[in-house]
Amino acid sequence: MINMLKNTKVSVWQIIAAILLLAIGDWLALSGIQILSPLSIFLYFIIFGIMALLVVLGWTNTKLLFGRLTLKNLKWIPFAFFGSFLCSIAFSLIGSALNLTSNAHSDGDMLLDDISMFEKGLNLVVMGFSLTGEEIYIAAMFTIVAIVMLKRMNKKQALIVSAIVVMSIFGLTHLSVYEGNVYQCLFIIGLGHLPSMYAFLKSKTLWVPIIAHILYDFAIFFFVAFALSL
């Protein structure tokens, strides 16, 4: 996959177009603008992320990012899950030591809403699509940055810089969700997600971070729901 990115030839206009697509998708999602259906809010990252990938990589190479999930790659799912968990815990402890508090996610009590079990199940499905979109969005950002960096640095340096830059941007896009808490968004949400990025690069398929992200957030929300119900 890395060699594919390194050998990909893109123009400045393709890079600009891809960045604009990601920016539009981010703006639509964060603004809560609905097109045709309220569910569209949760599909913007998927739609515009894939469009950005297609602009930069084309159809054939974009499909490579969604390679088949094999038994050999399954080990990277728990790696991403527990790695992200440990990083988040570590950054949370550092934040506590520095008197930097964390804010709860606004959807943390969605399982306790006074709605039917069917509606709660539908909420989880919608949440799954939203988290899938986030991973596609991250992959699109990483692809753009990595293609540029791989032409200016050696492979190891380019991957490290690209991962840090992309995960930092990803974290900061959550500022409105976590009440402007820069430390939480940058480190706990953003850089705390680096193990998932590593798992993606090692497994060479986006299904690994997608599944790990869904399992991770589902585990957090079920834990919060259980704790709040006590």
mmCIF file with all atom_site columns, C-alpha atoms in Angstrom:
data_model
loop_
_atom_site.group_PDB
_atom_site.id
_atom_site.type_symbol
_atom_site.label_atom_id
_atom_site.label_alt_id
_atom_site.label_comp_id
_atom_site.label_asym_id
_atom_site.label_entity_id
_atom_site.label_seq_id
_atom_site.pdbx_PDB_ins_code
_atom_site.Cartn_x
_atom_site.Cartn_y
_atom_site.Cartn_z
_atom_site.occupancy
_atom_site.B_iso_or_equiv
_atom_site.pdbx_formal_charge
_atom_site.auth_seq_id
_atom_site.auth_comp_id
_atom_site.auth_asym_id
_atom_site.auth_atom_id
_atom_site.pdbx_PDB_model_num
ATOM 1   C CA . MET A 1 1   ? 0.000   0.000   0.000  1.00 0.00 ? 1   MET A CA 1
ATOM 2   C CA . ILE A 1 2   ? 2.817   2.402   0.861  1.00 0.00 ? 2   ILE A CA 1
ATOM 3   C CA . ASN A 1 3   ? 4.498   1.735   -2.477 1.00 0.00 ? 3   ASN A CA 1
ATOM 4   C CA . MET A 1 4   ? 1.182   2.435   -4.171 1.00 0.00 ? 4   MET A CA 1
ATOM 5   C CA . LEU A 1 5   ? 0.987   5.822   -2.449 1.00 0.00 ? 5   LEU A CA 1
ATOM 6   C CA . LYS A 1 6   ? 4.626   6.562   -3.249 1.00 0.00 ? 6   LYS A CA 1
ATOM 7   C CA . ASN A 1 7   ? 4.151   5.790   -6.930 1.00 0.00 ? 7   ASN A CA 1
ATOM 8   C CA . THR A 1 8   ? 0.859   7.654   -7.261 1.00 0.00 ? 8   THR A CA 1
ATOM 9   C CA . LYS A 1 9   ? 1.188   10.707  -9.465 1.00 0.00 ? 9   LYS A CA 1
ATOM 10  C CA . VAL A 1 10  ? -1.215  13.502  -8.642 1.00 0.00 ? 10  VAL A CA 1
ATOM 11  C CA . SER A 1 11  ? -1.477  17.100  -9.731 1.00 0.00 ? 11  SER A CA 1
ATOM 12  C CA . VAL A 1 12  ? -1.778  20.084  -7.446 1.00 0.00 ? 12  VAL A CA 1
ATOM 13  C CA . TRP A 1 13  ? -5.374  20.481  -8.625 1.00 0.00 ? 13  TRP A CA 1
ATOM 14  C CA . GLN A 1 14  ? -6.215  16.927  -7.573 1.00 0.00 ? 14  GLN A CA 1
ATOM 15  C CA . ILE A 1 15  ? -4.817  17.614  -4.095 1.00 0.00 ? 15  ILE A CA 1
ATOM 16  C CA . ILE A 1 16  ? -6.760  20.865  -3.846 1.00 0.00 ? 16  ILE A CA 1
ATOM 17  C CA . ALA A 1 17  ? -9.971  19.207  -5.069 1.00 0.00 ? 17  ALA A CA 1
ATOM 18  C CA . ALA A 1 18  ? -9.608  16.378  -2.546 1.00 0.00 ? 18  ALA A CA 1
ATOM 19  C CA . ILE A 1 19  ? -8.982  18.811  0.330  1.00 0.00 ? 19  ILE A CA 1
ATOM 20  C CA . LEU A 1 20  ? -12.021 20.865  -0.685 1.00 0.00 ? 20  LEU A CA 1
ATOM 21  C CA . LEU A 1 21  ? -14.196 17.731  -0.733 1.00 0.00 ? 21  LEU A CA 1
ATOM 22  C CA . LEU A 1 22  ? -13.051 16.799  2.760  1.00 0.00 ? 22  LEU A CA 1
ATOM 23  C CA . ALA A 1 23  ? -13.635 20.353  3.975  1.00 0.00 ? 23  ALA A CA 1
ATOM 24  C CA . ILE A 1 24  ? -17.166 20.399  2.516  1.00 0.00 ? 24  ILE A CA 1
ATOM 25  C CA . GLY A 1 25  ? -17.994 17.035  4.077  1.00 0.00 ? 25  GLY A CA 1
ATOM 26  C CA . ASP A 1 26  ? -16.677 18.177  7.443  1.00 0.00 ? 26  ASP A CA 1
ATOM 27  C CA . TRP A 1 27  ? -18.644 21.442  7.252  1.00 0.00 ? 27  TRP A CA 1
ATOM 28  C CA . LEU A 1 28  ? -21.893 19.690  6.293  1.00 0.00 ? 28  LEU A CA 1
ATOM 29  C CA . ALA A 1 29  ? -21.530 17.132  9.099  1.00 0.00 ? 29  ALA A CA 1
ATOM 30  C CA . LEU A 1 30  ? -20.612 19.616  11.817 1.00 0.00 ? 30  LEU A CA 1
ATOM 31  C CA . SER A 1 31  ? -23.269 22.096  10.681 1.00 0.00 ? 31  SER A CA 1
ATOM 32  C CA . GLY A 1 32  ? -25.940 19.407  10.876 1.00 0.00 ? 32  GLY A CA 1
ATOM 33  C CA . ILE A 1 33  ? -27.222 20.231  7.399  1.00 0.00 ? 33  ILE A CA 1
ATOM 34  C CA . GLN A 1 34  ? -29.714 17.598  6.217  1.00 0.00 ? 34  GLN A CA 1
ATOM 35  C CA . ILE A 1 35  ? -30.136 16.659  2.570  1.00 0.00 ? 35  ILE A CA 1
ATOM 36  C CA . LEU A 1 36  ? -33.159 14.474  1.748  1.00 0.00 ? 36  LEU A CA 1
ATOM 37  C CA . SER A 1 37  ? -32.949 12.682  5.112  1.00 0.00 ? 37  SER A CA 1
ATOM 38  C CA . PRO A 1 38  ? -31.764 13.349  8.697  1.00 0.00 ? 38  PRO A CA 1
ATOM 39  C CA . LEU A 1 39  ? -29.497 10.317  8.247  1.00 0.00 ? 39  LEU A CA 1
ATOM 40  C CA . SER A 1 40  ? -27.491 12.258  5.661  1.00 0.00 ? 40  SER A CA 1
ATOM 41  C CA . ILE A 1 41  ? -25.581 13.897  8.518  1.00 0.00 ? 41  ILE A CA 1
ATOM 42  C CA . PHE A 1 42  ? -24.002 10.542  9.334  1.00 0.00 ? 42  PHE A CA 1
ATOM 43  C CA . LEU A 1 43  ? -23.128 9.750   5.720  1.00 0.00 ? 43  LEU A CA 1
ATOM 44  C CA . TYR A 1 44  ? -21.195 12.889  4.776  1.00 0.00 ? 44  TYR A CA 1
ATOM 45  C CA . PHE A 1 45  ? -17.840 11.540  5.939  1.00 0.00 ? 45  PHE A CA 1
ATOM 46  C CA . ILE A 1 46  ? -18.349 8.319   3.965  1.00 0.00 ? 46  ILE A CA 1
ATOM 47  C CA . ILE A 1 47  ? -19.515 10.056  0.795  1.00 0.00 ? 47  ILE A CA 1
ATOM 48  C CA . PHE A 1 48  ? -16.997 12.905  0.709  1.00 0.00 ? 48  PHE A CA 1
ATOM 49  C CA . GLY A 1 49  ? -14.168 10.740  2.059  1.00 0.00 ? 49  GLY A CA 1
ATOM 50  C CA . ILE A 1 50  ? -14.610 8.229   -0.761 1.00 0.00 ? 50  ILE A CA 1
ATOM 51  C CA . MET A 1 51  ? -14.952 11.047  -3.309 1.00 0.00 ? 51  MET A CA 1
ATOM 52  C CA . ALA A 1 52  ? -11.650 12.531  -2.106 1.00 0.00 ? 52  ALA A CA 1
ATOM 53  C CA . LEU A 1 53  ? -9.966  9.120   -2.365 1.00 0.00 ? 53  LEU A CA 1
ATOM 54  C CA . LEU A 1 54  ? -11.285 8.644   -5.894 1.00 0.00 ? 54  LEU A CA 1
ATOM 55  C CA . VAL A 1 55  ? -9.978  12.050  -6.957 1.00 0.00 ? 55  VAL A CA 1
ATOM 56  C CA . VAL A 1 56  ? -6.480  11.257  -5.684 1.00 0.00 ? 56  VAL A CA 1
ATOM 57  C CA . LEU A 1 57  ? -6.175  7.493   -6.192 1.00 0.00 ? 57  LEU A CA 1
ATOM 58  C CA . GLY A 1 58  ? -8.754  6.542   -8.793 1.00 0.00 ? 58  GLY A CA 1
ATOM 59  C CA . TRP A 1 59  ? -11.159 3.609   -8.572 1.00 0.00 ? 59  TRP A CA 1
ATOM 60  C CA . THR A 1 60  ? -8.644  0.731   -8.692 1.00 0.00 ? 60  THR A CA 1
ATOM 61  C CA . ASN A 1 61  ? -6.321  2.016   -5.968 1.00 0.00 ? 61  ASN A CA 1
ATOM 62  C CA . THR A 1 62  ? -9.216  3.158   -3.782 1.00 0.00 ? 62  THR A CA 1
ATOM 63  C CA . LYS A 1 63  ? -10.548 -0.409  -3.831 1.00 0.00 ? 63  LYS A CA 1
ATOM 64  C CA . LEU A 1 64  ? -7.157  -1.617  -2.575 1.00 0.00 ? 64  LEU A CA 1
ATOM 65  C CA . LEU A 1 65  ? -7.712  0.284   0.688  1.00 0.00 ? 65  LEU A CA 1
ATOM 66  C CA . PHE A 1 66  ? -10.794 -1.871  1.291  1.00 0.00 ? 66  PHE A CA 1
ATOM 67  C CA . GLY A 1 67  ? -8.909  -5.131  0.856  1.00 0.00 ? 67  GLY A CA 1
ATOM 68  C CA . ARG A 1 68  ? -10.419 -8.376  2.070  1.00 0.00 ? 68  ARG A CA 1
ATOM 69  C CA . LEU A 1 69  ? -10.178 -8.982  5.810  1.00 0.00 ? 69  LEU A CA 1
ATOM 70  C CA . THR A 1 70  ? -8.213  -12.200 6.316  1.00 0.00 ? 70  THR A CA 1
ATOM 71  C CA . LEU A 1 71  ? -7.612  -14.341 9.403  1.00 0.00 ? 71  LEU A CA 1
ATOM 72  C CA . LYS A 1 72  ? -4.030  -13.072 9.404  1.00 0.00 ? 72  LYS A CA 1
ATOM 73  C CA . ASN A 1 73  ? -5.255  -9.494  9.733  1.00 0.00 ? 73  ASN A CA 1
ATOM 74  C CA . LEU A 1 74  ? -7.731  -10.166 12.545 1.00 0.00 ? 74  LEU A CA 1
ATOM 75  C CA . LYS A 1 75  ? -4.986  -9.791  15.153 1.00 0.00 ? 75  LYS A CA 1
ATOM 76  C CA . TRP A 1 76  ? -4.706  -6.093  14.322 1.00 0.00 ? 76  TRP A CA 1
ATOM 77  C CA . ILE A 1 77  ? -8.285  -5.420  15.472 1.00 0.00 ? 77  ILE A CA 1
ATOM 78  C CA . PRO A 1 78  ? -7.577  -6.108  19.185 1.00 0.00 ? 78  PRO A CA 1
ATOM 79  C CA . PHE A 1 79  ? -4.252  -4.305  18.742 1.00 0.00 ? 79  PHE A CA 1
ATOM 80  C CA . ALA A 1 80  ? -6.056  -1.187  17.532 1.00 0.00 ? 80  ALA A CA 1
ATOM 81  C CA . PHE A 1 81  ? -8.774  -1.547  20.184 1.00 0.00 ? 81  PHE A CA 1
ATOM 82  C CA . PHE A 1 82  ? -6.548  -1.985  23.228 1.00 0.00 ? 82  PHE A CA 1
ATOM 83  C CA . GLY A 1 83  ? -3.772  0.217   21.865 1.00 0.00 ? 83  GLY A CA 1
ATOM 84  C CA . SER A 1 84  ? -6.151  3.147   21.455 1.00 0.00 ? 84  SER A CA 1
ATOM 85  C CA . PHE A 1 85  ? -7.627  2.425   24.885 1.00 0.00 ? 85  PHE A CA 1
ATOM 86  C CA . LEU A 1 86  ? -4.213  2.446   26.588 1.00 0.00 ? 86  LEU A CA 1
ATOM 87  C CA . CYS A 1 87  ? -3.126  5.607   24.762 1.00 0.00 ? 87  CYS A CA 1
ATOM 88  C CA . SER A 1 88  ? -6.342  7.365   25.759 1.00 0.00 ? 88  SER A CA 1
ATOM 89  C CA . ILE A 1 89  ? -5.904  6.284   29.386 1.00 0.00 ? 89  ILE A CA 1
ATOM 90  C CA . ALA A 1 90  ? -2.276  7.475   29.383 1.00 0.00 ? 90  ALA A CA 1
ATOM 91  C CA . PHE A 1 91  ? -3.179  10.872  27.919 1.00 0.00 ? 91  PHE A CA 1
ATOM 92  C CA . SER A 1 92  ? -6.107  11.157  30.343 1.00 0.00 ? 92  SER A CA 1
ATOM 93  C CA . LEU A 1 93  ? -3.802  10.526  33.314 1.00 0.00 ? 93  LEU A CA 1
ATOM 94  C CA . ILE A 1 94  ? -1.321  13.090  32.011 1.00 0.00 ? 94  ILE A CA 1
ATOM 95  C CA . GLY A 1 95  ? -4.172  15.553  31.554 1.00 0.00 ? 95  GLY A CA 1
ATOM 96  C CA . SER A 1 96  ? -5.382  14.929  35.105 1.00 0.00 ? 96  SER A CA 1
ATOM 97  C CA . ALA A 1 97  ? -1.868  15.529  36.430 1.00 0.00 ? 97  ALA A CA 1
ATOM 98  C CA . LEU A 1 98  ? -1.843  18.846  34.583 1.00 0.00 ? 98  LEU A CA 1
ATOM 99  C CA . ASN A 1 99  ? -5.351  19.691  35.862 1.00 0.00 ? 99  ASN A CA 1
ATOM 100 C CA . LEU A 1 100 ? -6.767  19.405  32.360 1.00 0.00 ? 100 LEU A CA 1
ATOM 101 C CA . THR A 1 101 ? -10.251 17.926  32.657 1.00 0.00 ? 101 THR A CA 1
ATOM 102 C CA . SER A 1 102 ? -12.080 15.939  29.972 1.00 0.00 ? 102 SER A CA 1
ATOM 103 C CA . ASN A 1 103 ? -15.611 16.579  28.760 1.00 0.00 ? 103 ASN A CA 1
ATOM 104 C CA . ALA A 1 104 ? -18.162 13.832  28.142 1.00 0.00 ? 104 ALA A CA 1
ATOM 105 C CA . HIS A 1 105 ? -19.409 13.076  24.637 1.00 0.00 ? 105 HIS A CA 1
ATOM 106 C CA . SER A 1 106 ? -22.842 14.572  24.051 1.00 0.00 ? 106 SER A CA 1
ATOM 107 C CA . ASP A 1 107 ? -24.158 11.196  22.846 1.00 0.00 ? 107 ASP A CA 1
ATOM 108 C CA . GLY A 1 108 ? -22.937 9.268   25.854 1.00 0.00 ? 108 GLY A CA 1
ATOM 109 C CA . ASP A 1 109 ? -26.424 8.644   27.203 1.00 0.00 ? 109 ASP A CA 1
ATOM 110 C CA . MET A 1 110 ? -28.122 7.694   23.939 1.00 0.00 ? 110 MET A CA 1
ATOM 111 C CA . LEU A 1 111 ? -28.850 4.194   25.218 1.00 0.00 ? 111 LEU A CA 1
ATOM 112 C CA . LEU A 1 112 ? -30.773 5.664   28.139 1.00 0.00 ? 112 LEU A CA 1
ATOM 113 C CA . ASP A 1 113 ? -33.106 7.796   26.028 1.00 0.00 ? 113 ASP A CA 1
ATOM 114 C CA . ASP A 1 114 ? -36.806 7.107   26.536 1.00 0.00 ? 114 ASP A CA 1
ATOM 115 C CA . ILE A 1 115 ? -37.244 5.340   23.199 1.00 0.00 ? 115 ILE A CA 1
ATOM 116 C CA . SER A 1 116 ? -38.043 1.799   22.060 1.00 0.00 ? 116 SER A CA 1
ATOM 117 C CA . MET A 1 117 ? -35.449 -0.957  21.775 1.00 0.00 ? 117 MET A CA 1
ATOM 118 C CA . PHE A 1 118 ? -35.857 -0.789  18.003 1.00 0.00 ? 118 PHE A CA 1
ATOM 119 C CA . GLU A 1 119 ? -34.971 2.900   18.015 1.00 0.00 ? 119 GLU A CA 1
ATOM 120 C CA . LYS A 1 120 ? -31.992 2.246   20.270 1.00 0.00 ? 120 LYS A CA 1
ATOM 121 C CA . GLY A 1 121 ? -30.834 -0.452  17.874 1.00 0.00 ? 121 GLY A CA 1
ATOM 122 C CA . LEU A 1 122 ? -31.276 1.948   14.968 1.00 0.00 ? 122 LEU A CA 1
ATOM 123 C CA . ASN A 1 123 ? -29.183 4.519   16.850 1.00 0.00 ? 123 ASN A CA 1
ATOM 124 C CA . LEU A 1 124 ? -26.371 1.999   17.113 1.00 0.00 ? 124 LEU A CA 1
ATOM 125 C CA . VAL A 1 125 ? -26.569 1.200   13.395 1.00 0.00 ? 125 VAL A CA 1
ATOM 126 C CA . VAL A 1 126 ? -26.444 4.906   12.531 1.00 0.00 ? 126 VAL A CA 1
ATOM 127 C CA . MET A 1 127 ? -23.527 5.325   14.919 1.00 0.00 ? 127 MET A CA 1
ATOM 128 C CA . GLY A 1 128 ? -21.752 2.473   13.109 1.00 0.00 ? 128 GLY A CA 1
ATOM 129 C CA . PHE A 1 129 ? -22.098 4.306   9.800  1.00 0.00 ? 129 PHE A CA 1
ATOM 130 C CA . SER A 1 130 ? -20.797 7.493   11.417 1.00 0.00 ? 130 SER A CA 1
ATOM 131 C CA . LEU A 1 131 ? -17.710 5.744   12.803 1.00 0.00 ? 131 LEU A CA 1
ATOM 132 C CA . THR A 1 132 ? -17.094 4.038   9.453  1.00 0.00 ? 132 THR A CA 1
ATOM 133 C CA . GLY A 1 133 ? -17.178 7.468   7.856  1.00 0.00 ? 133 GLY A CA 1
ATOM 134 C CA . GLU A 1 134 ? -14.612 8.766   10.330 1.00 0.00 ? 134 GLU A CA 1
ATOM 135 C CA . GLU A 1 135 ? -12.145 6.016   9.375  1.00 0.00 ? 135 GLU A CA 1
ATOM 136 C CA . ILE A 1 136 ? -12.665 6.634   5.662  1.00 0.00 ? 136 ILE A CA 1
ATOM 137 C CA . TYR A 1 137 ? -12.181 10.342  6.304  1.00 0.00 ? 137 TYR A CA 1
ATOM 138 C CA . ILE A 1 138 ? -8.948  9.641   8.198  1.00 0.00 ? 138 ILE A CA 1
ATOM 139 C CA . ALA A 1 139 ? -7.736  7.403   5.368  1.00 0.00 ? 139 ALA A CA 1
ATOM 140 C CA . ALA A 1 140 ? -8.464  10.122  2.816  1.00 0.00 ? 140 ALA A CA 1
ATOM 141 C CA . MET A 1 141 ? -6.547  12.725  4.824  1.00 0.00 ? 141 MET A CA 1
ATOM 142 C CA . PHE A 1 142 ? -3.668  10.318  5.367  1.00 0.00 ? 142 PHE A CA 1
ATOM 143 C CA . THR A 1 143 ? -3.540  9.481   1.659  1.00 0.00 ? 143 THR A CA 1
ATOM 144 C CA . ILE A 1 144 ? -3.248  13.139  0.691  1.00 0.00 ? 144 ILE A CA 1
ATOM 145 C CA . VAL A 1 145 ? -0.593  13.978  3.292  1.00 0.00 ? 145 VAL A CA 1
ATOM 146 C CA . ALA A 1 146 ? 1.379   10.757  2.764  1.00 0.00 ? 146 ALA A CA 1
ATOM 147 C CA . ILE A 1 147 ? 1.552   11.199  -1.020 1.00 0.00 ? 147 ILE A CA 1
ATOM 148 C CA . VAL A 1 148 ? 3.046   14.656  -0.485 1.00 0.00 ? 148 VAL A CA 1
ATOM 149 C CA . MET A 1 149 ? 5.426   13.592  2.309  1.00 0.00 ? 149 MET A CA 1
ATOM 150 C CA . LEU A 1 150 ? 6.668   10.459  0.533  1.00 0.00 ? 150 LEU A CA 1
ATOM 151 C CA . LYS A 1 151 ? 8.055   12.685  -2.214 1.00 0.00 ? 151 LYS A CA 1
ATOM 152 C CA . ARG A 1 152 ? 10.029  14.762  0.300  1.00 0.00 ? 152 ARG A CA 1
ATOM 153 C CA . MET A 1 153 ? 11.161  12.306  2.999  1.00 0.00 ? 153 MET A CA 1
ATOM 154 C CA . ASN A 1 154 ? 12.153  8.687   3.396  1.00 0.00 ? 154 ASN A CA 1
ATOM 155 C CA . LYS A 1 155 ? 9.309   6.229   3.966  1.00 0.00 ? 155 LYS A CA 1
ATOM 156 C CA . LYS A 1 156 ? 9.594   5.980   7.761  1.00 0.00 ? 156 LYS A CA 1
ATOM 157 C CA . GLN A 1 157 ? 9.762   9.732   8.295  1.00 0.00 ? 157 GLN A CA 1
ATOM 158 C CA . ALA A 1 158 ? 6.900   10.362  5.868  1.00 0.00 ? 158 ALA A CA 1
ATOM 159 C CA . LEU A 1 159 ? 4.615   7.838   7.579  1.00 0.00 ? 159 LEU A CA 1
ATOM 160 C CA . ILE A 1 160 ? 5.340   9.155   11.075 1.00 0.00 ? 160 ILE A CA 1
ATOM 161 C CA . VAL A 1 161 ? 4.822   12.794  10.084 1.00 0.00 ? 161 VAL A CA 1
ATOM 162 C CA . SER A 1 162 ? 1.687   11.981  8.064  1.00 0.00 ? 162 SER A CA 1
ATOM 163 C CA . ALA A 1 163 ? 0.148   9.946   10.886 1.00 0.00 ? 163 ALA A CA 1
ATOM 164 C CA . ILE A 1 164 ? 0.796   12.632  13.523 1.00 0.00 ? 164 ILE A CA 1
ATOM 165 C CA . VAL A 1 165 ? -0.484  15.448  11.292 1.00 0.00 ? 165 VAL A CA 1
ATOM 166 C CA . VAL A 1 166 ? -3.619  13.572  10.245 1.00 0.00 ? 166 VAL A CA 1
ATOM 167 C CA . MET A 1 167 ? -4.527  12.313  13.717 1.00 0.00 ? 167 MET A CA 1
ATOM 168 C CA . SER A 1 168 ? -4.017  15.814  15.118 1.00 0.00 ? 168 SER A CA 1
ATOM 169 C CA . ILE A 1 169 ? -6.391  17.257  12.514 1.00 0.00 ? 169 ILE A CA 1
ATOM 170 C CA . PHE A 1 170 ? -8.865  14.454  13.181 1.00 0.00 ? 170 PHE A CA 1
ATOM 171 C CA . GLY A 1 171 ? -8.795  15.189  16.904 1.00 0.00 ? 171 GLY A CA 1
ATOM 172 C CA . LEU A 1 172 ? -9.242  18.929  16.473 1.00 0.00 ? 172 LEU A CA 1
ATOM 173 C CA . THR A 1 173 ? -12.319 18.400  14.288 1.00 0.00 ? 173 THR A CA 1
ATOM 174 C CA . HIS A 1 174 ? -14.020 17.208  17.495 1.00 0.00 ? 174 HIS A CA 1
ATOM 175 C CA . LEU A 1 175 ? -13.646 20.564  19.259 1.00 0.00 ? 175 LEU A CA 1
ATOM 176 C CA . SER A 1 176 ? -17.323 21.415  18.926 1.00 0.00 ? 176 SER A CA 1
ATOM 177 C CA . VAL A 1 177 ? -18.298 18.002  20.295 1.00 0.00 ? 177 VAL A CA 1
ATOM 178 C CA . TYR A 1 178 ? -16.083 18.282  23.373 1.00 0.00 ? 178 TYR A CA 1
ATOM 179 C CA . GLU A 1 179 ? -16.791 21.933  24.192 1.00 0.00 ? 179 GLU A CA 1
ATOM 180 C CA . GLY A 1 180 ? -13.530 23.312  22.800 1.00 0.00 ? 180 GLY A CA 1
ATOM 181 C CA . ASN A 1 181 ? -11.289 21.114  24.964 1.00 0.00 ? 181 ASN A CA 1
ATOM 182 C CA . VAL A 1 182 ? -8.071  21.307  22.895 1.00 0.00 ? 182 VAL A CA 1
ATOM 183 C CA . TYR A 1 183 ? -6.039  18.886  25.039 1.00 0.00 ? 183 TYR A CA 1
ATOM 184 C CA . GLN A 1 184 ? -8.737  16.222  24.968 1.00 0.00 ? 184 GLN A CA 1
ATOM 185 C CA . CYS A 1 185 ? -9.334  16.544  21.236 1.00 0.00 ? 185 CYS A CA 1
ATOM 186 C CA . LEU A 1 186 ? -5.671  16.727  20.245 1.00 0.00 ? 186 LEU A CA 1
ATOM 187 C CA . PHE A 1 187 ? -4.265  14.004  22.486 1.00 0.00 ? 187 PHE A CA 1
ATOM 188 C CA . ILE A 1 188 ? -7.014  11.705  23.801 1.00 0.00 ? 188 ILE A CA 1
ATOM 189 C CA . ILE A 1 189 ? -9.194  11.727  20.666 1.00 0.00 ? 189 ILE A CA 1
ATOM 190 C CA . GLY A 1 190 ? -6.544  12.445  18.018 1.00 0.00 ? 190 GLY A CA 1
ATOM 191 C CA . LEU A 1 191 ? -3.116  11.072  18.883 1.00 0.00 ? 191 LEU A CA 1
ATOM 192 C CA . GLY A 1 192 ? -4.750  8.420   21.048 1.00 0.00 ? 192 GLY A CA 1
ATOM 193 C CA . HIS A 1 193 ? -6.018  6.957   17.773 1.00 0.00 ? 193 HIS A CA 1
ATOM 194 C CA . LEU A 1 194 ? -2.497  6.329   16.406 1.00 0.00 ? 194 LEU A CA 1
ATOM 195 C CA . PRO A 1 195 ? -2.574  2.570   17.172 1.00 0.00 ? 195 PRO A CA 1
ATOM 196 C CA . SER A 1 196 ? -5.525  2.255   14.788 1.00 0.00 ? 196 SER A CA 1
ATOM 197 C CA . MET A 1 197 ? -3.552  4.045   12.103 1.00 0.00 ? 197 MET A CA 1
ATOM 198 C CA . TYR A 1 198 ? -0.635  1.667   12.676 1.00 0.00 ? 198 TYR A CA 1
ATOM 199 C CA . ALA A 1 199 ? -2.994  -1.315  12.463 1.00 0.00 ? 199 ALA A CA 1
ATOM 200 C CA . PHE A 1 200 ? -4.353  0.037   9.177  1.00 0.00 ? 200 PHE A CA 1
ATOM 201 C CA . LEU A 1 201 ? -0.874  0.347   7.695  1.00 0.00 ? 201 LEU A CA 1
ATOM 202 C CA . LYS A 1 202 ? 0.150   -3.138  8.843  1.00 0.00 ? 202 LYS A CA 1
ATOM 203 C CA . SER A 1 203 ? -3.056  -4.905  7.794  1.00 0.00 ? 203 SER A CA 1
ATOM 204 C CA . LYS A 1 204 ? -3.390  -2.903  4.563  1.00 0.00 ? 204 LYS A CA 1
ATOM 205 C CA . THR A 1 205 ? -7.172  -2.849  4.840  1.00 0.00 ? 205 THR A CA 1
ATOM 206 C CA . LEU A 1 206 ? -9.517  -0.192  6.190  1.00 0.00 ? 206 LEU A CA 1
ATOM 207 C CA . TRP A 1 207 ? -11.816 -2.867  7.624  1.00 0.00 ? 207 TRP A CA 1
ATOM 208 C CA . VAL A 1 208 ? -9.434  -3.310  10.570 1.00 0.00 ? 208 VAL A CA 1
ATOM 209 C CA . PRO A 1 209 ? -9.636  0.268   11.937 1.00 0.00 ? 209 PRO A CA 1
ATOM 210 C CA . ILE A 1 210 ? -13.335 0.468   11.025 1.00 0.00 ? 210 ILE A CA 1
ATOM 211 C CA . ILE A 1 211 ? -14.235 -2.617  13.066 1.00 0.00 ? 211 ILE A CA 1
ATOM 212 C CA . ALA A 1 212 ? -11.894 -1.635  15.912 1.00 0.00 ? 212 ALA A CA 1
ATOM 213 C CA . HIS A 1 213 ? -13.358 1.891   16.055 1.00 0.00 ? 213 HIS A CA 1
ATOM 214 C CA . ILE A 1 214 ? -16.940 0.620   16.123 1.00 0.00 ? 214 ILE A CA 1
ATOM 215 C CA . LEU A 1 215 ? -16.162 -1.921  18.861 1.00 0.00 ? 215 LEU A CA 1
ATOM 216 C CA . TYR A 1 216 ? -14.244 0.700   20.857 1.00 0.00 ? 216 TYR A CA 1
ATOM 217 C CA . ASP A 1 217 ? -16.966 3.344   20.801 1.00 0.00 ? 217 ASP A CA 1
ATOM 218 C CA . PHE A 1 218 ? -19.720 0.789   21.359 1.00 0.00 ? 218 PHE A CA 1
ATOM 219 C CA . ALA A 1 219 ? -17.853 -0.485  24.431 1.00 0.00 ? 219 ALA A CA 1
ATOM 220 C CA . ILE A 1 220 ? -17.519 3.071   25.790 1.00 0.00 ? 220 ILE A CA 1
ATOM 221 C CA . PHE A 1 221 ? -21.177 3.937   25.229 1.00 0.00 ? 221 PHE A CA 1
ATOM 222 C CA . PHE A 1 222 ? -22.442 0.682   26.762 1.00 0.00 ? 222 PHE A CA 1
ATOM 223 C CA . PHE A 1 223 ? -20.160 1.243   29.764 1.00 0.00 ? 223 PHE A CA 1
ATOM 224 C CA . VAL A 1 224 ? -21.399 4.829   30.165 1.00 0.00 ? 224 VAL A CA 1
ATOM 225 C CA . ALA A 1 225 ? -25.022 3.739   29.778 1.00 0.00 ? 225 ALA A CA 1
ATOM 226 C CA . PHE A 1 226 ? -24.543 1.021   32.407 1.00 0.00 ? 226 PHE A CA 1
ATOM 227 C CA . ALA A 1 227 ? -22.778 3.401   34.798 1.00 0.00 ? 227 ALA A CA 1
ATOM 228 C CA . LEU A 1 228 ? -25.488 6.062   34.438 1.00 0.00 ? 228 LEU A CA 1
ATOM 229 C CA . SER A 1 229 ? -28.220 3.496   35.032 1.00 0.00 ? 229 SER A CA 1
ATOM 230 C CA . LEU A 1 230 ? -26.862 2.528   38.456 1.00 0.00 ? 230 LEU A CA 1
#
